[in-house]
Amino acid sequence: ESLIRSADQTSSFKKNNLLTLERKRAIQCAGLVMEYFMKLGYHLNESVMTSMCRLAAESGDLDRAIQLANEASSQLPPPRLRSFTPALVLCAVRKDYHRALDIYQGMKNMNIVLSEEEYYYLVEVCYKTAPHDYMIRVFDAINNYEGDLSERTISLIEHYFSETEKSRNSFWKVVRTNINSHGKCSECGGAVQSCSPSTFQFEELITETQKIIKNRRIARQIDRFEKFAREHGPYSIIVDAASVGKHGYGKTFRLDRIMKIVDMLDSYFPDRKLLVFMSEYHLKRLVKTGPKEICDMIAQLSANHKLFTVYRDDDWCWFYAALQNQADGLIVTNDEMGTQTFSLKEQKHLLDKFKRYHQVRFSLGKHNSLELHLPQNYSRSIQLLDNGSWMFPASNNQ
């Protein structure tokens, strides 16, 4: 690869899609080096296999690039995005949208999460050559990506719709627009939806969390919670007492802050039930050292069935409880859920989605007043609205 980069510096990269002489020599030499080390019996790790994928793509051998990427994924799991990107780039250069979409489907089946760059290549490969239904498949694929698209991707999509309007007598109006706090488009009036985890994705998170709970030997706590929820719930809002009670105050646990959060949530969501998860350690300390007012607050929470105590791993308990109401559930915490992120590595994209649309954060405002930060009620992802408008997230909230 270093030889190839050196060749780039001494010659123009490509002319009429043909490799320059210097680049051809560099690729041939790199291939010989690879063969030499293979004959010596060196182990091919994922990085080397990915380099071979890039060499195959650079030489124009698409079949070999795909074959090597599949071998790297099967022999050296988990599958890596960078193993398939070279083949996808070559498809874009050749405008081979059939093979490009096949590669994408293969990556999707392997649960490989694409970056914005790979989605750009999918748009590029279909631009000006593929039928409209193929481009729609690409837009559906990009719907999995959350976040602003780069300016080059947005510009390419704008050109596509503008040229489609001219060549096919379509009626697309291409404009930059804004979305208000309620998710309404200022141009077409359509409502942008929230791409919260699906029921299937929630079930996957719950199943994996149950396995962890079993290994951590806190299943009895969860059974006790489920019985409590059947009798007094369902609870669609869960409050992490440790996060709220200690926020901004070091080691001091402030029950009055928790009560303030409870009052605010009751005001915001009068038709929903909430439950405060508190460790028995904090509860005992409050009862032992706190004044009568503290005991009265605890008694009030208990009487209203808004308090649930756990003896260990409260972070896994409130996380599990928050998953139970799926699309309607909210978890009030400033916890970054690092423990869950580490343990749910294969479900990280689902966990990120859950945090984005179901985590309520809070902060201290002026005069130490509490402020709640509710999750946004719409997704910054490609969407086809009910009124037929396509929405593509650009920068500057456009």
Short mmCIF file of C-alpha atoms in Angstrom, two decimals:
data_model
loop_
_atom_site.label_atom_id
_atom_site.label_comp_id
_atom_site.label_asym_id
_atom_site.label_seq_id
_atom_site.Cartn_x
_atom_site.Cartn_y
_atom_site.Cartn_z
CA GLU A 1 0.00 0.00 0.00
CA SER A 2 2.92 2.32 0.69
CA LEU A 3 4.24 1.61 -2.81
CA ILE A 4 0.85 2.46 -4.29
CA ARG A 5 0.66 5.73 -2.36
CA SER A 6 4.14 6.62 -3.62
CA ALA A 7 2.95 5.99 -7.16
CA ASP A 8 0.03 8.36 -6.54
CA GLN A 9 2.42 11.15 -5.62
CA THR A 10 4.40 10.83 -8.86
CA SER A 11 1.53 10.50 -11.31
CA SER A 12 -2.07 11.48 -11.89
CA PHE A 13 -4.36 9.01 -10.10
CA LYS A 14 -6.57 7.88 -12.97
CA LYS A 15 -7.22 8.98 -16.50
CA ASN A 16 -10.25 7.55 -18.28
CA ASN A 17 -10.44 4.96 -15.47
CA LEU A 18 -7.12 3.42 -16.56
CA LEU A 19 -4.29 2.80 -14.12
CA THR A 20 -1.09 4.69 -14.78
CA LEU A 21 2.09 2.75 -15.49
CA GLU A 22 3.61 3.68 -12.12
CA ARG A 23 0.51 2.48 -10.30
CA LYS A 24 0.43 -0.82 -12.20
CA ARG A 25 4.04 -1.47 -11.26
CA ALA A 26 3.34 -0.65 -7.62
CA ILE A 27 0.38 -3.06 -7.51
CA GLN A 28 2.42 -5.84 -9.16
CA CYS A 29 5.29 -5.30 -6.73
CA ALA A 30 2.95 -5.28 -3.71
CA GLY A 31 1.39 -8.52 -4.95
CA LEU A 32 4.82 -10.14 -5.19
CA VAL A 33 5.66 -9.02 -1.65
CA MET A 34 2.39 -10.55 -0.41
CA GLU A 35 3.06 -13.86 -2.19
CA TYR A 36 6.59 -13.96 -0.74
CA PHE A 37 5.36 -13.63 2.84
CA MET A 38 2.61 -16.21 2.25
CA LYS A 39 5.23 -18.73 1.02
CA LEU A 40 7.18 -18.11 4.23
CA GLY A 41 4.10 -19.19 6.16
CA TYR A 42 3.21 -15.87 7.78
CA HIS A 43 -0.25 -15.68 9.37
CA LEU A 44 -2.68 -13.45 7.48
CA ASN A 45 -4.44 -11.24 9.98
CA GLU A 46 -7.46 -9.06 9.25
CA SER A 47 -5.32 -6.03 8.40
CA VAL A 48 -3.33 -7.98 5.80
CA MET A 49 -6.50 -9.49 4.31
CA THR A 50 -7.99 -6.01 4.01
CA SER A 51 -4.81 -4.86 2.24
CA MET A 52 -5.25 -7.72 -0.22
CA CYS A 53 -8.86 -6.60 -0.81
CA ARG A 54 -7.58 -3.13 -1.63
CA LEU A 55 -4.92 -4.51 -3.98
CA ALA A 56 -7.54 -6.56 -5.84
CA ALA A 57 -9.81 -3.53 -6.17
CA GLU A 58 -6.92 -1.32 -7.31
CA SER A 59 -6.08 -3.81 -10.04
CA GLY A 60 -9.71 -3.85 -11.17
CA ASP A 61 -10.47 -7.44 -10.06
CA LEU A 62 -13.90 -7.01 -8.49
CA ASP A 63 -14.60 -10.73 -8.06
CA ARG A 64 -11.30 -11.21 -6.24
CA ALA A 65 -11.93 -8.18 -3.99
CA ILE A 66 -15.34 -9.56 -2.96
CA GLN A 67 -13.95 -13.07 -2.47
CA LEU A 68 -11.16 -11.84 -0.21
CA ALA A 69 -13.57 -9.69 1.81
CA ASN A 70 -15.83 -12.71 2.39
CA GLU A 71 -12.82 -14.85 3.34
CA ALA A 72 -11.63 -12.23 5.82
CA SER A 73 -15.10 -12.13 7.38
CA SER A 74 -15.44 -15.90 7.68
CA GLN A 75 -11.88 -16.71 8.77
CA LEU A 76 -11.21 -13.66 10.96
CA PRO A 77 -14.50 -12.62 12.58
CA PRO A 78 -16.09 -10.27 13.30
CA PRO A 79 -16.72 -8.93 9.75
CA ARG A 80 -15.16 -5.50 9.16
CA LEU A 81 -16.56 -2.69 7.07
CA ARG A 82 -13.14 -1.77 5.68
CA SER A 83 -12.81 -5.21 4.05
CA PHE A 84 -15.79 -4.53 1.76
CA THR A 85 -15.31 -0.82 1.08
CA PRO A 86 -12.68 -1.33 -1.71
CA ALA A 87 -15.09 -3.50 -3.73
CA LEU A 88 -17.88 -0.95 -3.20
CA VAL A 89 -15.64 1.87 -4.44
CA LEU A 90 -14.75 -0.13 -7.55
CA CYS A 91 -18.44 -0.68 -8.25
CA ALA A 92 -18.98 3.08 -8.00
CA VAL A 93 -16.17 3.71 -10.50
CA ARG A 94 -17.66 1.16 -12.91
CA LYS A 95 -21.28 2.23 -12.25
CA ASP A 96 -22.11 -1.41 -11.50
CA TYR A 97 -25.15 -0.85 -9.32
CA HIS A 98 -26.24 -4.51 -9.41
CA ARG A 99 -23.05 -5.72 -7.75
CA ALA A 100 -22.93 -2.71 -5.41
CA LEU A 101 -26.37 -3.50 -4.00
CA ASP A 102 -25.41 -7.18 -3.70
CA ILE A 103 -22.37 -6.15 -1.64
CA TYR A 104 -24.54 -3.92 0.53
CA GLN A 105 -27.05 -6.73 1.12
CA GLY A 106 -24.20 -9.06 2.09
CA MET A 107 -22.88 -6.52 4.61
CA LYS A 108 -26.38 -6.02 5.99
CA ASN A 109 -26.78 -9.77 6.48
CA MET A 110 -23.50 -9.75 8.45
CA ASN A 111 -24.79 -6.89 10.65
CA ILE A 112 -22.04 -4.58 9.40
CA VAL A 113 -22.95 -0.95 10.12
CA LEU A 114 -22.06 1.32 7.20
CA SER A 115 -20.63 4.80 7.58
CA GLU A 116 -21.79 7.85 5.64
CA GLU A 117 -18.94 7.36 3.16
CA GLU A 118 -20.19 3.94 2.05
CA TYR A 119 -23.71 5.33 1.62
CA TYR A 120 -22.26 8.03 -0.60
CA TYR A 121 -20.76 5.36 -2.88
CA LEU A 122 -24.16 3.65 -3.08
CA VAL A 123 -25.76 6.91 -4.22
CA GLU A 124 -22.93 7.56 -6.66
CA VAL A 125 -23.12 4.12 -8.25
CA CYS A 126 -26.85 4.56 -9.01
CA TYR A 127 -26.61 8.20 -10.09
CA LYS A 128 -27.47 8.65 -13.79
CA THR A 129 -27.35 4.90 -14.55
CA ALA A 130 -29.69 2.91 -12.31
CA PRO A 131 -33.50 2.83 -12.62
CA HIS A 132 -35.38 4.91 -10.07
CA ASP A 133 -36.46 1.86 -8.03
CA TYR A 134 -32.78 1.02 -7.43
CA MET A 135 -32.16 4.49 -6.06
CA ILE A 136 -35.17 4.05 -3.78
CA ARG A 137 -33.52 0.89 -2.43
CA VAL A 138 -30.42 2.96 -1.71
CA PHE A 139 -32.47 5.59 0.12
CA ASP A 140 -34.09 2.82 2.18
CA ALA A 141 -30.59 1.57 3.01
CA ILE A 142 -29.40 5.02 4.11
CA ASN A 143 -32.43 5.21 6.40
CA ASN A 144 -30.38 3.04 8.78
CA TYR A 145 -27.86 5.91 9.11
CA GLU A 146 -28.70 8.52 11.72
CA GLY A 147 -27.08 11.92 11.54
CA ASP A 148 -26.37 14.66 9.04
CA LEU A 149 -25.24 13.67 5.56
CA SER A 150 -22.14 15.35 4.17
CA GLU A 151 -22.48 18.23 1.75
CA ARG A 152 -21.17 16.13 -1.15
CA THR A 153 -23.84 13.45 -0.52
CA ILE A 154 -26.59 16.06 -0.19
CA SER A 155 -25.44 17.79 -3.39
CA LEU A 156 -25.43 14.49 -5.29
CA ILE A 157 -28.97 13.71 -4.11
CA GLU A 158 -30.13 17.21 -5.06
CA HIS A 159 -28.69 16.79 -8.54
CA TYR A 160 -30.36 13.41 -8.86
CA PHE A 161 -33.85 14.73 -8.08
CA SER A 162 -33.35 17.85 -10.21
CA GLU A 163 -32.28 15.80 -13.23
CA THR A 164 -34.99 13.21 -12.59
CA GLU A 165 -37.57 16.00 -12.74
CA LYS A 166 -36.25 17.19 -16.11
CA SER A 167 -35.78 13.79 -17.75
CA ARG A 168 -38.88 11.97 -16.50
CA ASN A 169 -41.42 14.79 -16.28
CA SER A 170 -41.57 14.26 -12.52
CA PHE A 171 -42.76 16.93 -10.12
CA TRP A 172 -39.96 17.08 -7.58
CA LYS A 173 -39.29 20.40 -5.90
CA VAL A 174 -35.78 20.36 -4.43
CA VAL A 175 -35.31 22.86 -1.56
CA ARG A 176 -33.40 23.25 1.69
CA THR A 177 -35.88 23.37 4.55
CA ASN A 178 -36.04 23.34 8.36
CA ILE A 179 -37.80 21.15 10.92
CA ASN A 180 -39.46 22.74 13.94
CA SER A 181 -39.38 21.37 17.49
CA HIS A 182 -42.50 19.30 16.80
CA GLY A 183 -40.93 17.58 13.80
CA LYS A 184 -42.88 19.56 11.17
CA CYS A 185 -41.28 20.56 7.86
CA SER A 186 -41.51 24.30 7.20
CA GLU A 187 -41.77 23.72 3.43
CA CYS A 188 -44.19 20.83 2.91
CA GLY A 189 -45.82 20.66 6.36
CA GLY A 190 -45.16 16.94 6.67
CA ALA A 191 -44.23 15.32 9.98
CA VAL A 192 -40.82 13.68 10.37
CA GLN A 193 -41.06 10.49 12.38
CA SER A 194 -38.93 9.04 15.15
CA CYS A 195 -36.87 6.00 14.20
CA SER A 196 -36.93 4.46 17.66
CA PRO A 197 -35.85 0.81 17.91
CA SER A 198 -38.46 -1.53 16.46
CA THR A 199 -40.31 -4.13 18.52
CA PHE A 200 -37.93 -6.78 17.17
CA GLN A 201 -34.90 -4.67 18.14
CA PHE A 202 -36.28 -4.05 21.64
CA GLU A 203 -36.80 -7.80 22.06
CA GLU A 204 -33.19 -8.38 21.03
CA LEU A 205 -31.99 -5.89 23.65
CA ILE A 206 -34.22 -7.42 26.31
CA THR A 207 -33.07 -10.97 25.49
CA GLU A 208 -29.39 -10.04 25.70
CA THR A 209 -29.98 -8.07 28.91
CA GLN A 210 -31.74 -11.06 30.47
CA LYS A 211 -28.67 -13.21 29.76
CA ILE A 212 -26.44 -10.67 31.52
CA ILE A 213 -28.83 -10.42 34.46
CA LYS A 214 -28.76 -14.19 34.85
CA ASN A 215 -24.95 -14.23 34.85
CA ARG A 216 -24.81 -11.42 37.40
CA ARG A 217 -27.18 -13.30 39.70
CA ILE A 218 -29.73 -10.54 40.07
CA ALA A 219 -32.63 -12.46 38.52
CA ARG A 220 -34.52 -12.44 41.85
CA GLN A 221 -34.46 -8.64 41.88
CA ILE A 222 -35.89 -8.57 38.37
CA ASP A 223 -38.58 -11.11 39.31
CA ARG A 224 -39.50 -8.91 42.27
CA PHE A 225 -39.69 -5.85 39.99
CA GLU A 226 -41.89 -7.63 37.44
CA LYS A 227 -44.28 -8.68 40.18
CA PHE A 228 -44.28 -5.11 41.53
CA ALA A 229 -44.97 -3.73 38.02
CA ARG A 230 -47.85 -6.17 37.47
CA GLU A 231 -49.47 -5.06 40.71
CA HIS A 232 -48.91 -1.30 40.47
CA GLY A 233 -47.75 -0.51 36.91
CA PRO A 234 -47.19 -0.45 34.07
CA TYR A 235 -44.37 2.06 34.50
CA SER A 236 -43.38 3.89 31.33
CA ILE A 237 -40.96 6.32 33.06
CA ILE A 238 -38.01 5.05 35.09
CA VAL A 239 -35.86 7.36 37.25
CA ASP A 240 -32.26 6.52 38.16
CA ALA A 241 -32.07 7.80 41.74
CA ALA A 242 -28.27 7.57 41.95
CA SER A 243 -27.80 9.79 38.91
CA VAL A 244 -30.39 12.39 39.96
CA GLY A 245 -29.58 12.37 43.68
CA LYS A 246 -25.84 12.86 43.25
CA HIS A 247 -25.90 15.23 40.29
CA GLY A 248 -23.79 18.32 40.95
CA TYR A 249 -23.24 17.57 44.58
CA GLY A 250 -20.27 15.21 44.77
CA LYS A 251 -20.92 12.52 47.38
CA THR A 252 -24.01 14.16 48.82
CA PHE A 253 -27.22 12.30 47.96
CA ARG A 254 -30.10 14.78 47.56
CA LEU A 255 -33.55 13.23 47.86
CA ASP A 256 -35.17 16.63 47.40
CA ARG A 257 -33.77 16.73 43.86
CA ILE A 258 -35.36 13.38 43.14
CA MET A 259 -38.71 14.66 44.46
CA LYS A 260 -38.38 17.72 42.25
CA ILE A 261 -37.77 15.51 39.19
CA VAL A 262 -40.79 13.37 40.16
CA ASP A 263 -43.02 16.47 40.41
CA MET A 264 -41.81 17.77 37.04
CA LEU A 265 -42.41 14.44 35.32
CA ASP A 266 -45.89 14.14 36.86
CA SER A 267 -46.63 17.58 35.45
CA TYR A 268 -45.25 16.81 31.99
CA PHE A 269 -46.80 13.34 31.73
CA PRO A 270 -49.94 13.25 33.93
CA ASP A 271 -51.27 10.07 32.29
CA ARG A 272 -48.10 8.02 32.76
CA LYS A 273 -46.71 6.18 35.78
CA LEU A 274 -43.12 6.59 36.95
CA LEU A 275 -40.91 4.52 39.20
CA VAL A 276 -37.76 5.59 41.06
CA PHE A 277 -35.03 2.94 41.27
CA MET A 278 -32.93 3.40 44.40
CA SER A 279 -30.25 1.21 45.97
CA GLU A 280 -30.92 -0.08 49.46
CA TYR A 281 -27.61 1.45 50.52
CA HIS A 282 -28.81 4.98 49.73
CA LEU A 283 -32.24 4.32 51.25
CA LYS A 284 -30.77 3.10 54.56
CA ARG A 285 -28.41 6.07 54.77
CA LEU A 286 -31.26 8.50 54.13
CA VAL A 287 -33.44 6.92 56.81
CA LYS A 288 -30.57 6.72 59.30
CA THR A 289 -29.07 10.18 58.88
CA GLY A 290 -31.84 12.27 57.36
CA PRO A 291 -34.32 14.55 59.17
CA LYS A 292 -38.04 13.79 59.48
CA GLU A 293 -38.71 15.56 56.17
CA ILE A 294 -36.59 12.97 54.37
CA CYS A 295 -38.50 10.10 55.95
CA ASP A 296 -41.77 11.78 54.95
CA MET A 297 -40.60 12.04 51.33
CA ILE A 298 -39.67 8.35 51.28
CA ALA A 299 -43.01 7.42 52.83
CA GLN A 300 -44.80 9.50 50.18
CA LEU A 301 -42.97 7.78 47.33
CA SER A 302 -43.64 4.36 48.82
CA ALA A 303 -47.32 5.07 49.45
CA ASN A 304 -47.77 6.14 45.82
CA HIS A 305 -45.93 3.02 44.58
CA LYS A 306 -43.22 5.18 43.01
CA LEU A 307 -40.20 3.71 44.79
CA PHE A 308 -38.43 0.43 44.13
CA THR A 309 -35.24 -0.56 45.95
CA VAL A 310 -32.50 -2.95 44.79
CA TYR A 311 -29.55 -4.33 46.72
CA ARG A 312 -27.02 -4.44 43.86
CA ASP A 313 -26.45 -3.62 40.17
CA ASP A 314 -29.11 -0.91 40.13
CA ASP A 315 -27.85 0.24 36.71
CA TRP A 316 -28.84 -3.07 35.13
CA CYS A 317 -32.16 -3.12 36.98
CA TRP A 318 -33.34 0.32 35.85
CA PHE A 319 -32.04 -0.36 32.33
CA TYR A 320 -34.06 -3.58 32.12
CA ALA A 321 -37.14 -1.82 33.52
CA ALA A 322 -36.82 0.99 30.95
CA LEU A 323 -36.81 -1.53 28.10
CA GLN A 324 -40.09 -3.11 29.16
CA ASN A 325 -42.35 -0.39 27.72
CA GLN A 326 -40.35 -0.35 24.49
CA ALA A 327 -41.44 2.59 22.29
CA ASP A 328 -43.26 4.36 25.16
CA GLY A 329 -40.50 3.96 27.75
CA LEU A 330 -38.30 6.75 29.11
CA ILE A 331 -35.27 6.53 31.42
CA VAL A 332 -34.32 9.63 33.41
CA THR A 333 -30.56 9.55 33.94
CA ASN A 334 -27.34 11.30 32.98
CA ASP A 335 -25.55 7.96 33.09
CA GLU A 336 -23.73 7.32 29.79
CA MET A 337 -24.51 3.59 30.18
CA GLY A 338 -20.88 2.60 29.77
CA THR A 339 -21.49 -0.72 31.54
CA GLN A 340 -24.26 -1.59 29.10
CA THR A 341 -22.22 -0.41 26.12
CA PHE A 342 -19.32 -2.68 27.12
CA SER A 343 -21.54 -5.71 27.72
CA LEU A 344 -23.80 -5.19 24.68
CA LYS A 345 -21.07 -4.66 22.09
CA GLU A 346 -22.91 -6.44 19.30
CA GLN A 347 -26.07 -4.42 20.04
CA LYS A 348 -24.26 -1.07 20.38
CA HIS A 349 -26.15 0.50 17.46
CA LEU A 350 -29.46 -0.50 19.09
CA LEU A 351 -28.32 0.82 22.46
CA ASP A 352 -27.30 4.13 20.87
CA LYS A 353 -30.74 4.33 19.29
CA PHE A 354 -32.41 3.61 22.61
CA LYS A 355 -30.41 6.34 24.34
CA ARG A 356 -31.13 8.85 21.58
CA TYR A 357 -34.93 8.47 21.71
CA HIS A 358 -35.64 7.26 25.25
CA GLN A 359 -33.13 8.88 27.59
CA VAL A 360 -34.21 12.01 29.47
CA ARG A 361 -31.24 14.03 30.68
CA PHE A 362 -31.24 16.87 33.22
CA SER A 363 -29.06 19.76 34.29
CA LEU A 364 -28.85 22.51 36.88
CA GLY A 365 -30.05 25.89 35.65
CA LYS A 366 -30.00 29.30 37.27
CA HIS A 367 -30.25 29.30 41.07
CA ASN A 368 -29.71 25.50 41.02
CA SER A 369 -33.08 24.89 39.38
CA LEU A 370 -33.45 21.56 37.58
CA GLU A 371 -34.05 21.44 33.85
CA LEU A 372 -35.20 18.35 31.96
CA HIS A 373 -33.93 17.65 28.44
CA LEU A 374 -36.40 15.38 26.70
CA PRO A 375 -35.26 13.31 23.71
CA GLN A 376 -36.12 14.76 20.32
CA ASN A 377 -39.36 13.44 18.91
CA TYR A 378 -38.07 12.92 15.38
CA SER A 379 -35.06 11.30 13.73
CA ARG A 380 -32.36 12.95 11.64
CA SER A 381 -32.43 10.21 9.03
CA ILE A 382 -33.70 9.82 5.47
CA GLN A 383 -37.48 9.48 5.49
CA LEU A 384 -40.33 9.29 3.00
CA LEU A 385 -43.17 11.28 4.57
CA ASP A 386 -46.84 10.39 4.31
CA ASN A 387 -47.37 13.28 1.88
CA GLY A 388 -44.81 11.83 -0.57
CA SER A 389 -41.93 14.16 0.31
CA TRP A 390 -38.40 12.83 0.77
CA MET A 391 -36.42 14.30 3.67
CA PHE A 392 -32.61 14.21 3.80
CA PRO A 393 -30.79 15.55 6.90
CA ALA A 394 -28.18 18.19 6.05
CA SER A 395 -26.04 20.36 8.31
CA ASN A 396 -27.25 23.45 10.20
CA ASN A 397 -30.50 21.65 11.11
CA GLN A 398 -31.68 21.74 7.48
#
